Amino acid sequence: MSETQSPPAQTRAVVIGGGIIGCSTAYHLARLGWSDVVLLERAKLTSGSTFHAAGLVGQLRSNANITQLLKYSVELYDRLEAETGQATGWRKSGCLRLACNRDRMIDYRRQATTARSFGLEMHLVDRKEALDLWPIMDASDVVGGCFMPTDGQANPSDITQALAKGARDSGVRIVEGCDVTAIRCKDGRAVGVATTLGEIACEVVINCAGQWAREVGALAGVDVPLVSVQHQYLITEKMDGVDRSMPTVRDPDRLLYFKEEVGGVVMGGYERKPNPWAEDGIPEGFNFTLLNPNWDHFEQLMLPGIERLPALAEAGIKELINGPESFTPDGNFILGAAPEVENFYVGAGFNSFGIASGGGAGRALAEWIDGGEPPMDLWPVDIRRFGPHHADVDWVRRRTLEMYGKHYTMPWPFEEHESGRPLRVSPLYGRLKAAGACFGEKFGWERPNWFALDGAEPRDLYSFGRQNWFEPVGEEHRAVRERAGLFDQSSFAKFLVTGPDAAAALSWICANDIDRPVGRVTYTQMLNRRGGIECDLTVARVGEAAFYVVTGTGFATHDRSWILRNVPDGLSVEVVDLTSAYATLSLMGPEARDILEQVTRDDLSNAAFPFGTCRQIRIGGAPVRAIRITYVGELGWELHVPAEFALAVYERLVEAGRAYGLANAGYRAIESLRLEKGYRAWGSDIGPDYTPLEAGLGWAVKLGKNIPFLGREALAEQAARPLGKRLACFTLDDPDVVLLGRETIYRDGQRVGWLTSAGWGYTLATNIGYGYVRNGEGVDDAYLYDGDYELEVATQRVPCRVHRAALYDPKMERVKA
Ligand SMILES: Cc1cc2nc3c(=O)[nH]c(=O)nc-3n(C[C@H](O)[C@H](O)[C@H](O)COP(=O)(O)OP(=O)(O)OC[C@H]3O[C@@H](n4cnc5c(N)ncnc54)[C@H](O)[C@@H]3O)c2cc1C
């Protein structure tokens, strides 16, 4: 089908890998006008994981934009055959999901609401309706299910060949039998590749090498944290009662999926203890190759499979496919511009939904390459979400196997994972553990989520209702509002931005004015060219040419890369990562000053140490950078302490705080406190798709000053016309309703958006949610505040109220005075 030719010596872009992702990326680059593109495949197109995929195409994910990508795949597959003349085997057969217990049904109700929020159709069905769709099932344990009519199935090889044909028709050269053996880099940029058929100079290298993407990335010093896992499915001969009209089925309580194929059944699943593959590297020449079928291992899926489809017991078995596929430690794929090397892009690690993602992921990657930045917020799949621990393949494997085993288990709210822990711990870890901390993990760090009361076990008990930490977190919340709380936030990412041009560079990159006197602290966003929020952080000026930047735990790689990539040409700046050097203790609450005064001689009065400033203070012999700032809406300081002093400072504070009722507090209390105060969270309430004006953060932007900054033009343009969406705050008083985010917002009966974050506010005793209200003709105050609002929660509509201002503000004179 595809022709083989010699590669050229020079091209604009080299795509490595002829699976569905490489072909889709090349196809979409060509559609964007990049015809000078070469796709290199070491063997034949589809010969990696693509040829043996089962071909199910589902769309709904927990993130709106990733769902949009998958939706686009379906739109593309709808037209690809007509467009290219190449058969694709695409059928929009729908997908039925089965529920065998009440919790699963609650999850589907929530999913149906999420689907509606994201513009997808999903119906709940009862047992009879499920049986009507697959009459040969034994549905005696089924309590219900849901049906997504626009999901479908495709022939993975044919879809890939169609994409390749479309790409070739637009000028892309596809070279098979061409192995990339080295990546050429110069001055931190990818400038070419060496292959078994010669050298190719290029402007952009794109790594779509599937389970080989880790090795290909390593050729350029780029970490691609994925590992291979064996994945099996069964193909039967024709079976009575099975025909092409039947939808694909997911049966998560039995860890199974199945579908019709040529009158028989294809059935696979996700076993709890999967088998890794190629732990010491993928053998050479592994193409169009399957692994030996492992019937013993498959038994754990076969037995529940026969219970569900009793006719399977008698069916003729054509084949048990065992194919390796690349999986990642968080179950999401890996997309985007590598932080380590410029002009090097990755699209890999598709966790057995590469056929479903192929169209959308290829398009997003092509648009990212073409535009120089992601076309939309792709944070859940962004390659910059990984940290130093992801460079260790054994750690990655351990976590990945856990995630594979949880593919179909109940997706509990607030679920934590267990493998590879503890890994990164603050100096206070042991002390906090002894104090009853229940830790969660983020970016490898152990962080106290909450503290168990009265000797109770510090362990999350999952449910879709209020979980067991609800009361203890309430106690922590109240301590912070009424007295004081001490948070261990040592996992904050911290950078020192220095160099003769540090002020000029940050001035360009930050939307707020950071070029202020030494000792001033500025809350700011960093914007992309569209005015969208790429970073949300604080910048403390600690010297004429030194800025101490503090950002969220998970954003260390992303934010550092954003700063470095956006330093204007010719300016000299260094970014030093100080995350491990400093522990951070946040002392917050009305008694914070009184407590801190017990342990330091430094002047903490409002006149000497106002809000938004930072100074060096001394606590019991420790040099401490104290930053007066808050994310919880109370008087307080972030204390940045050299790691080796942290425990001593903590003990002093605890001792001094005893008389004031100081309490340990964790991240779940922070969430509830910040929801009441209206502080935005990057990754949910704000991100690259939202501008500060839409997010109500216009006050933190220097538009009124005559200072150029990245994103200014877009923002100025936006300020001159009505906003199409605006972040609003909603409350819903019924304590029996649990808001988790993604609930649909209705205004006067019309769907206008969904909640970006939500939770319980203990001081106000109400559910609080934030979400964008959208309207094509603009969202002005009258539109925003005059409507009647409802939230759809797990398919039920519940009235709610919209608010003009932050809900909680009583002590602002103490915070800001
Ligand atoms: C058993 C099984 C069932 C599956 N079922 C489904 C399903 O139902 N639905 C779904 O959506 N997904 C499914 N998948 C997943 C799907 O197959 C993959 O996600 C998808 O095929 C990945 O495509 P890719 O392009 O990333 O990788 P690949 O198809 O592996 O392509 C990568 C290519 O890169 C080439 N390459 C590697 N190194 C080099 C180099 N140095 N130089 C040149 N070329 C190189 C390889 O030869 C290979 O052809 C399944 C997977 C398995 C194993």
CSV table of N, CA, C and O and ligand atoms in Angstrom, one decimal, residues 16-22 40-57 156 178-181 208-213 216 219 229 231-233 257 270 286-287 321-326 347-357, ligand 1:
chain,number,residue,atom,x,y,z
A,16,ILE,N,8.8,10.2,13.5
A,16,ILE,CA,9.4,8.9,13.7
A,16,ILE,C,8.3,8.0,14.2
A,16,ILE,O,7.7,8.2,15.3
A,17,GLY,N,8.0,7.0,13.4
A,17,GLY,CA,7.0,6.0,13.8
A,17,GLY,C,5.8,6.0,12.8
A,17,GLY,O,5.1,7.0,12.7
A,18,GLY,N,5.5,4.8,12.3
A,18,GLY,CA,4.4,4.7,11.3
A,18,GLY,C,3.2,3.9,11.9
A,18,GLY,O,2.6,3.1,11.2
A,19,GLY,N,2.9,4.2,13.2
A,19,GLY,CA,1.7,3.7,13.8
A,19,GLY,C,0.6,4.7,13.6
A,19,GLY,O,0.8,5.7,12.8
A,20,ILE,N,-0.5,4.5,14.2
A,20,ILE,CA,-1.6,5.4,14.0
A,20,ILE,C,-1.3,6.9,14.4
A,20,ILE,O,-1.7,7.8,13.8
A,21,ILE,N,-0.4,7.0,15.5
A,21,ILE,CA,-0.2,8.4,16.0
A,21,ILE,C,0.8,9.1,15.0
A,21,ILE,O,0.5,10.3,14.7
A,22,GLY,N,1.8,8.4,14.5
A,22,GLY,CA,2.7,9.1,13.6
A,22,GLY,C,1.9,9.5,12.3
A,22,GLY,O,2.1,10.6,11.8
A,40,LEU,N,9.2,8.4,9.0
A,40,LEU,CA,10.2,7.3,9.0
A,40,LEU,C,9.7,6.1,9.8
A,40,LEU,O,9.3,6.3,11.0
A,41,GLU,N,9.6,5.0,9.2
A,41,GLU,CA,9.1,3.8,9.9
A,41,GLU,C,10.2,2.7,9.7
A,41,GLU,O,10.6,2.4,8.6
A,42,ARG,N,10.7,2.2,10.9
A,42,ARG,CA,11.8,1.2,10.8
A,42,ARG,C,11.4,-0.1,10.1
A,42,ARG,O,12.2,-0.7,9.5
A,43,ALA,N,10.1,-0.5,10.2
A,43,ALA,CA,9.7,-1.7,9.5
A,43,ALA,C,8.6,-1.3,8.5
A,43,ALA,O,8.9,-0.7,7.5
A,44,LYS,N,7.4,-1.7,8.8
A,44,LYS,CA,6.3,-1.3,7.9
A,44,LYS,C,5.2,-0.5,8.7
A,44,LYS,O,5.1,-0.7,9.9
A,45,LEU,N,4.4,0.3,8.0
A,45,LEU,CA,3.4,1.0,8.7
A,45,LEU,C,2.5,0.0,9.5
A,45,LEU,O,2.3,-1.1,9.0
A,46,THR,N,2.1,0.4,10.6
A,46,THR,CA,1.2,-0.4,11.6
A,46,THR,C,1.9,-1.5,12.3
A,46,THR,O,1.3,-2.3,13.0
A,47,SER,N,3.2,-1.8,12.0
A,47,SER,CA,3.8,-3.0,12.5
A,47,SER,C,4.1,-3.0,14.0
A,47,SER,O,4.6,-4.0,14.6
A,48,GLY,N,3.9,-1.8,14.7
A,48,GLY,CA,4.2,-1.8,16.1
A,48,GLY,C,3.0,-2.3,16.9
A,48,GLY,O,2.6,-3.5,16.8
A,49,SER,N,2.3,-1.5,17.7
A,49,SER,CA,1.1,-1.9,18.5
A,49,SER,C,-0.1,-1.8,17.6
A,49,SER,O,-1.1,-2.5,17.9
A,50,THR,N,-0.1,-1.0,16.6
A,50,THR,CA,-1.4,-0.6,15.9
A,50,THR,C,-2.0,-1.8,15.3
A,50,THR,O,-3.2,-2.0,15.4
A,51,PHE,N,-1.2,-2.7,14.7
A,51,PHE,CA,-1.9,-3.8,13.9
A,51,PHE,C,-2.7,-4.8,14.7
A,51,PHE,O,-3.6,-5.4,14.2
A,52,HIS,N,-2.4,-4.9,16.0
A,52,HIS,CA,-3.1,-5.9,16.8
A,52,HIS,C,-4.1,-5.3,17.8
A,52,HIS,O,-4.6,-5.9,18.7
A,53,ALA,N,-4.4,-4.0,17.6
A,53,ALA,CA,-5.4,-3.4,18.5
A,53,ALA,C,-6.8,-4.0,18.2
A,53,ALA,O,-7.1,-4.4,17.1
A,54,ALA,N,-7.6,-3.9,19.3
A,54,ALA,CA,-9.0,-4.5,19.1
A,54,ALA,C,-9.9,-3.5,18.4
A,54,ALA,O,-10.9,-3.9,17.9
A,55,GLY,N,-9.6,-2.2,18.5
A,55,GLY,CA,-10.3,-1.2,17.6
A,55,GLY,C,-11.5,-0.6,18.3
A,55,GLY,O,-12.3,0.1,17.6
A,56,LEU,N,-11.7,-0.7,19.6
A,56,LEU,CA,-12.8,0.0,20.2
A,56,LEU,C,-12.5,1.5,20.3
A,56,LEU,O,-11.3,1.9,20.6
A,57,VAL,N,-13.5,2.3,20.0
A,57,VAL,CA,-13.3,3.8,20.1
A,57,VAL,C,-14.3,4.4,21.0
A,57,VAL,O,-15.5,4.5,20.7
A,156,PRO,N,-8.0,-0.9,13.1
A,156,PRO,CA,-6.9,-0.1,13.3
A,156,PRO,C,-5.9,0.1,12.2
A,156,PRO,O,-5.4,1.2,11.9
A,178,CYS,N,13.2,2.3,7.5
A,178,CYS,CA,14.2,3.3,7.8
A,178,CYS,C,14.2,3.5,9.3
A,178,CYS,O,13.3,4.1,9.9
A,179,ASP,N,15.3,3.1,9.9
A,179,ASP,CA,15.4,3.1,11.4
A,179,ASP,C,16.2,4.4,11.8
A,179,ASP,O,17.3,4.7,11.4
A,180,VAL,N,15.6,5.1,12.7
A,180,VAL,CA,16.3,6.3,13.3
A,180,VAL,C,17.2,5.8,14.4
A,180,VAL,O,16.8,5.2,15.3
A,181,THR,N,18.5,6.2,14.2
A,181,THR,CA,19.5,5.7,15.1
A,181,THR,C,20.1,6.7,16.0
A,181,THR,O,20.7,6.4,17.0
A,208,CYS,N,6.9,9.6,17.6
A,208,CYS,CA,5.7,8.9,17.7
A,208,CYS,C,6.0,7.4,17.6
A,208,CYS,O,5.4,6.6,16.9
A,209,ALA,N,7.0,7.0,18.4
A,209,ALA,CA,7.5,5.6,18.3
A,209,ALA,C,6.9,4.6,19.2
A,209,ALA,O,7.5,3.6,19.5
A,210,GLY,N,5.7,4.9,19.7
A,210,GLY,CA,4.9,3.9,20.5
A,210,GLY,C,5.7,3.4,21.7
A,210,GLY,O,6.3,4.2,22.4
A,211,GLN,N,5.8,2.1,21.9
A,211,GLN,CA,6.5,1.6,23.1
A,211,GLN,C,8.0,1.8,23.0
A,211,GLN,O,8.7,1.6,23.9
A,212,TRP,N,8.5,2.2,21.8
A,212,TRP,CA,9.9,2.5,21.6
A,212,TRP,C,10.2,4.0,21.9
A,212,TRP,O,11.3,4.4,21.8
A,213,ALA,N,9.2,4.8,22.2
A,213,ALA,CA,9.4,6.2,22.4
A,213,ALA,C,10.3,6.6,23.5
A,213,ALA,O,11.0,7.6,23.4
A,216,VAL,N,13.7,6.2,21.9
A,216,VAL,CA,13.9,7.3,20.9
A,216,VAL,C,14.1,8.6,21.6
A,216,VAL,O,15.0,9.4,21.3
A,219,LEU,N,17.6,9.1,22.9
A,219,LEU,CA,18.6,9.5,21.9
A,219,LEU,C,18.9,11.0,21.9
A,219,LEU,O,19.9,11.5,21.5
A,229,VAL,N,3.4,-3.2,28.5
A,229,VAL,CA,2.6,-4.2,29.3
A,229,VAL,C,1.9,-5.1,28.3
A,229,VAL,O,1.5,-4.7,27.3
A,231,HIS,N,-1.0,-7.1,26.8
A,231,HIS,CA,-2.5,-6.9,26.8
A,231,HIS,C,-3.1,-8.0,25.9
A,231,HIS,O,-2.7,-8.2,24.8
A,232,GLN,N,-4.1,-8.8,26.4
A,232,GLN,CA,-4.6,-9.9,25.7
A,232,GLN,C,-6.1,-9.8,25.4
A,232,GLN,O,-6.8,-9.2,26.2
A,233,TYR,N,-6.5,-10.3,24.2
A,233,TYR,CA,-7.9,-10.4,24.0
A,233,TYR,C,-8.1,-11.6,23.1
A,233,TYR,O,-7.2,-12.1,22.4
A,257,TYR,N,-14.0,-6.0,28.4
A,257,TYR,CA,-14.7,-5.4,27.3
A,257,TYR,C,-15.0,-6.5,26.2
A,257,TYR,O,-14.3,-7.5,26.2
A,270,TYR,N,-8.8,-5.9,31.6
A,270,TYR,CA,-7.7,-5.3,32.4
A,270,TYR,C,-7.6,-6.0,33.7
A,270,TYR,O,-8.3,-5.7,34.7
A,286,PHE,N,11.4,-6.6,16.5
A,286,PHE,CA,10.0,-6.9,17.0
A,286,PHE,C,9.0,-6.0,16.3
A,286,PHE,O,8.7,-4.9,16.6
A,287,ASN,N,8.6,-6.6,15.1
A,287,ASN,CA,7.6,-5.9,14.4
A,287,ASN,C,6.6,-6.9,13.7
A,287,ASN,O,7.1,-8.0,13.4
A,321,ILE,N,-5.0,-13.2,21.2
A,321,ILE,CA,-4.0,-12.2,20.9
A,321,ILE,C,-3.3,-11.7,22.2
A,321,ILE,O,-3.9,-11.4,23.1
A,322,ASN,N,-1.9,-11.8,22.1
A,322,ASN,CA,-1.2,-11.1,23.3
A,322,ASN,C,-0.2,-10.1,22.6
A,322,ASN,O,0.7,-10.5,22.0
A,323,GLY,N,-0.6,-8.9,22.8
A,323,GLY,CA,0.3,-7.8,22.2
A,323,GLY,C,0.8,-6.9,23.3
A,323,GLY,O,0.1,-6.6,24.2
A,324,PRO,N,2.0,-6.4,23.1
A,324,PRO,CA,2.5,-5.4,24.1
A,324,PRO,C,2.0,-4.0,23.7
A,324,PRO,O,1.9,-3.7,22.5
A,325,GLU,N,1.8,-3.2,24.6
A,325,GLU,CA,1.4,-1.8,24.4
A,325,GLU,C,2.0,-0.9,25.4
A,325,GLU,O,2.3,-1.4,26.5
A,326,SER,N,2.2,0.3,25.1
A,326,SER,CA,2.9,1.2,26.0
A,326,SER,C,1.8,1.9,27.0
A,326,SER,O,0.8,2.3,26.5
A,347,GLY,N,4.5,12.2,20.9
A,347,GLY,CA,3.1,11.7,20.9
A,347,GLY,C,3.2,10.2,21.1
A,347,GLY,O,3.4,9.5,20.2
A,348,ALA,N,3.1,9.8,22.4
A,348,ALA,CA,3.3,8.3,22.7
A,348,ALA,C,2.6,8.0,24.0
A,348,ALA,O,2.0,8.8,24.7
A,349,GLY,N,2.7,6.6,24.3
A,349,GLY,CA,2.2,6.1,25.6
A,349,GLY,C,0.6,6.1,25.6
A,349,GLY,O,0.0,6.7,26.6
A,350,PHE,N,0.0,5.4,24.7
A,350,PHE,CA,-1.4,5.6,24.6
A,350,PHE,C,-2.3,4.6,25.4
A,350,PHE,O,-3.5,4.6,25.2
A,351,ASN,N,-1.7,3.9,26.3
A,351,ASN,CA,-2.5,3.2,27.3
A,351,ASN,C,-3.7,2.4,26.7
A,351,ASN,O,-4.8,2.5,27.3
A,352,SER,N,-3.5,1.8,25.6
A,352,SER,CA,-4.6,1.0,25.0
A,352,SER,C,-5.8,1.8,24.6
A,352,SER,O,-6.9,1.3,24.4
A,353,PHE,N,-5.6,3.2,24.4
A,353,PHE,CA,-6.7,3.9,23.7
A,353,PHE,C,-6.1,4.8,22.6
A,353,PHE,O,-6.6,5.8,22.3
A,354,GLY,N,-5.1,4.2,21.9
A,354,GLY,CA,-4.5,5.0,20.8
A,354,GLY,C,-5.3,5.0,19.6
A,354,GLY,O,-5.2,6.0,18.8
A,355,ILE,N,-6.2,4.0,19.3
A,355,ILE,CA,-7.0,4.1,18.1
A,355,ILE,C,-8.1,5.1,18.4
A,355,ILE,O,-8.4,6.0,17.5
A,356,ALA,N,-8.6,5.1,19.6
A,356,ALA,CA,-9.7,6.1,20.0
A,356,ALA,C,-9.1,7.5,19.9
A,356,ALA,O,-9.7,8.5,19.5
A,357,SER,N,-7.8,7.7,20.4
A,357,SER,CA,-7.2,9.0,20.5
A,357,SER,C,-6.6,9.5,19.2
A,357,SER,O,-6.3,10.6,19.0
B,1,LIG,C1,-4.0,-6.2,22.5
B,1,LIG,C2,-4.2,-4.7,22.3
B,1,LIG,C3,-5.5,-4.2,22.1
B,1,LIG,C4,-5.8,-2.9,21.9
B,1,LIG,N1,-7.1,-2.5,21.7
B,1,LIG,C5,-7.3,-1.1,21.5
B,1,LIG,C6,-8.6,-0.7,21.3
B,1,LIG,O1,-9.6,-1.4,21.3
B,1,LIG,N2,-8.8,0.7,21.1
B,1,LIG,C7,-7.8,1.6,21.1
B,1,LIG,O2,-8.1,2.7,21.0
B,1,LIG,N3,-6.5,1.1,21.3
B,1,LIG,C8,-6.3,-0.2,21.5
B,1,LIG,N4,-5.0,-0.6,21.7
B,1,LIG,C9,-3.9,0.4,21.7
B,1,LIG,C10,-3.4,0.8,20.4
B,1,LIG,O3,-3.0,-0.3,19.7
B,1,LIG,C11,-2.2,1.7,20.6
B,1,LIG,O4,-2.5,2.7,21.5
B,1,LIG,C12,-1.8,2.4,19.3
B,1,LIG,O5,-1.7,1.4,18.3
B,1,LIG,C13,-0.5,3.1,19.5
B,1,LIG,O6,-0.1,3.6,18.3
B,1,LIG,P1,1.4,4.3,18.1
B,1,LIG,O7,1.4,4.9,16.8
B,1,LIG,O8,1.6,5.2,19.3
B,1,LIG,O9,2.4,3.1,18.3
B,1,LIG,P2,2.8,2.0,17.3
B,1,LIG,O10,1.7,1.4,16.5
B,1,LIG,O11,3.6,1.0,18.1
B,1,LIG,O12,3.8,2.7,16.3
B,1,LIG,C14,5.1,3.1,16.6
B,1,LIG,C15,6.0,2.8,15.4
B,1,LIG,O13,7.2,3.4,15.6
B,1,LIG,C16,8.2,2.6,14.9
B,1,LIG,N5,9.5,2.9,15.4
B,1,LIG,C17,10.0,2.7,16.7
B,1,LIG,N6,11.3,3.1,16.8
B,1,LIG,C18,11.6,3.6,15.6
B,1,LIG,C19,12.8,4.1,15.1
B,1,LIG,N7,13.9,4.3,15.9
B,1,LIG,N8,12.9,4.5,13.8
B,1,LIG,C20,11.8,4.4,13.0
B,1,LIG,N9,10.6,3.8,13.4
B,1,LIG,C21,10.5,3.5,14.7
B,1,LIG,C22,7.7,1.2,15.2
B,1,LIG,O14,8.2,0.3,14.3
B,1,LIG,C23,6.2,1.3,15.2
B,1,LIG,O15,5.6,0.9,13.9
B,1,LIG,C24,-4.7,-2.0,21.9
B,1,LIG,C25,-3.4,-2.4,22.1
B,1,LIG,C26,-3.2,-3.8,22.3
B,1,LIG,C27,-1.8,-4.2,22.5
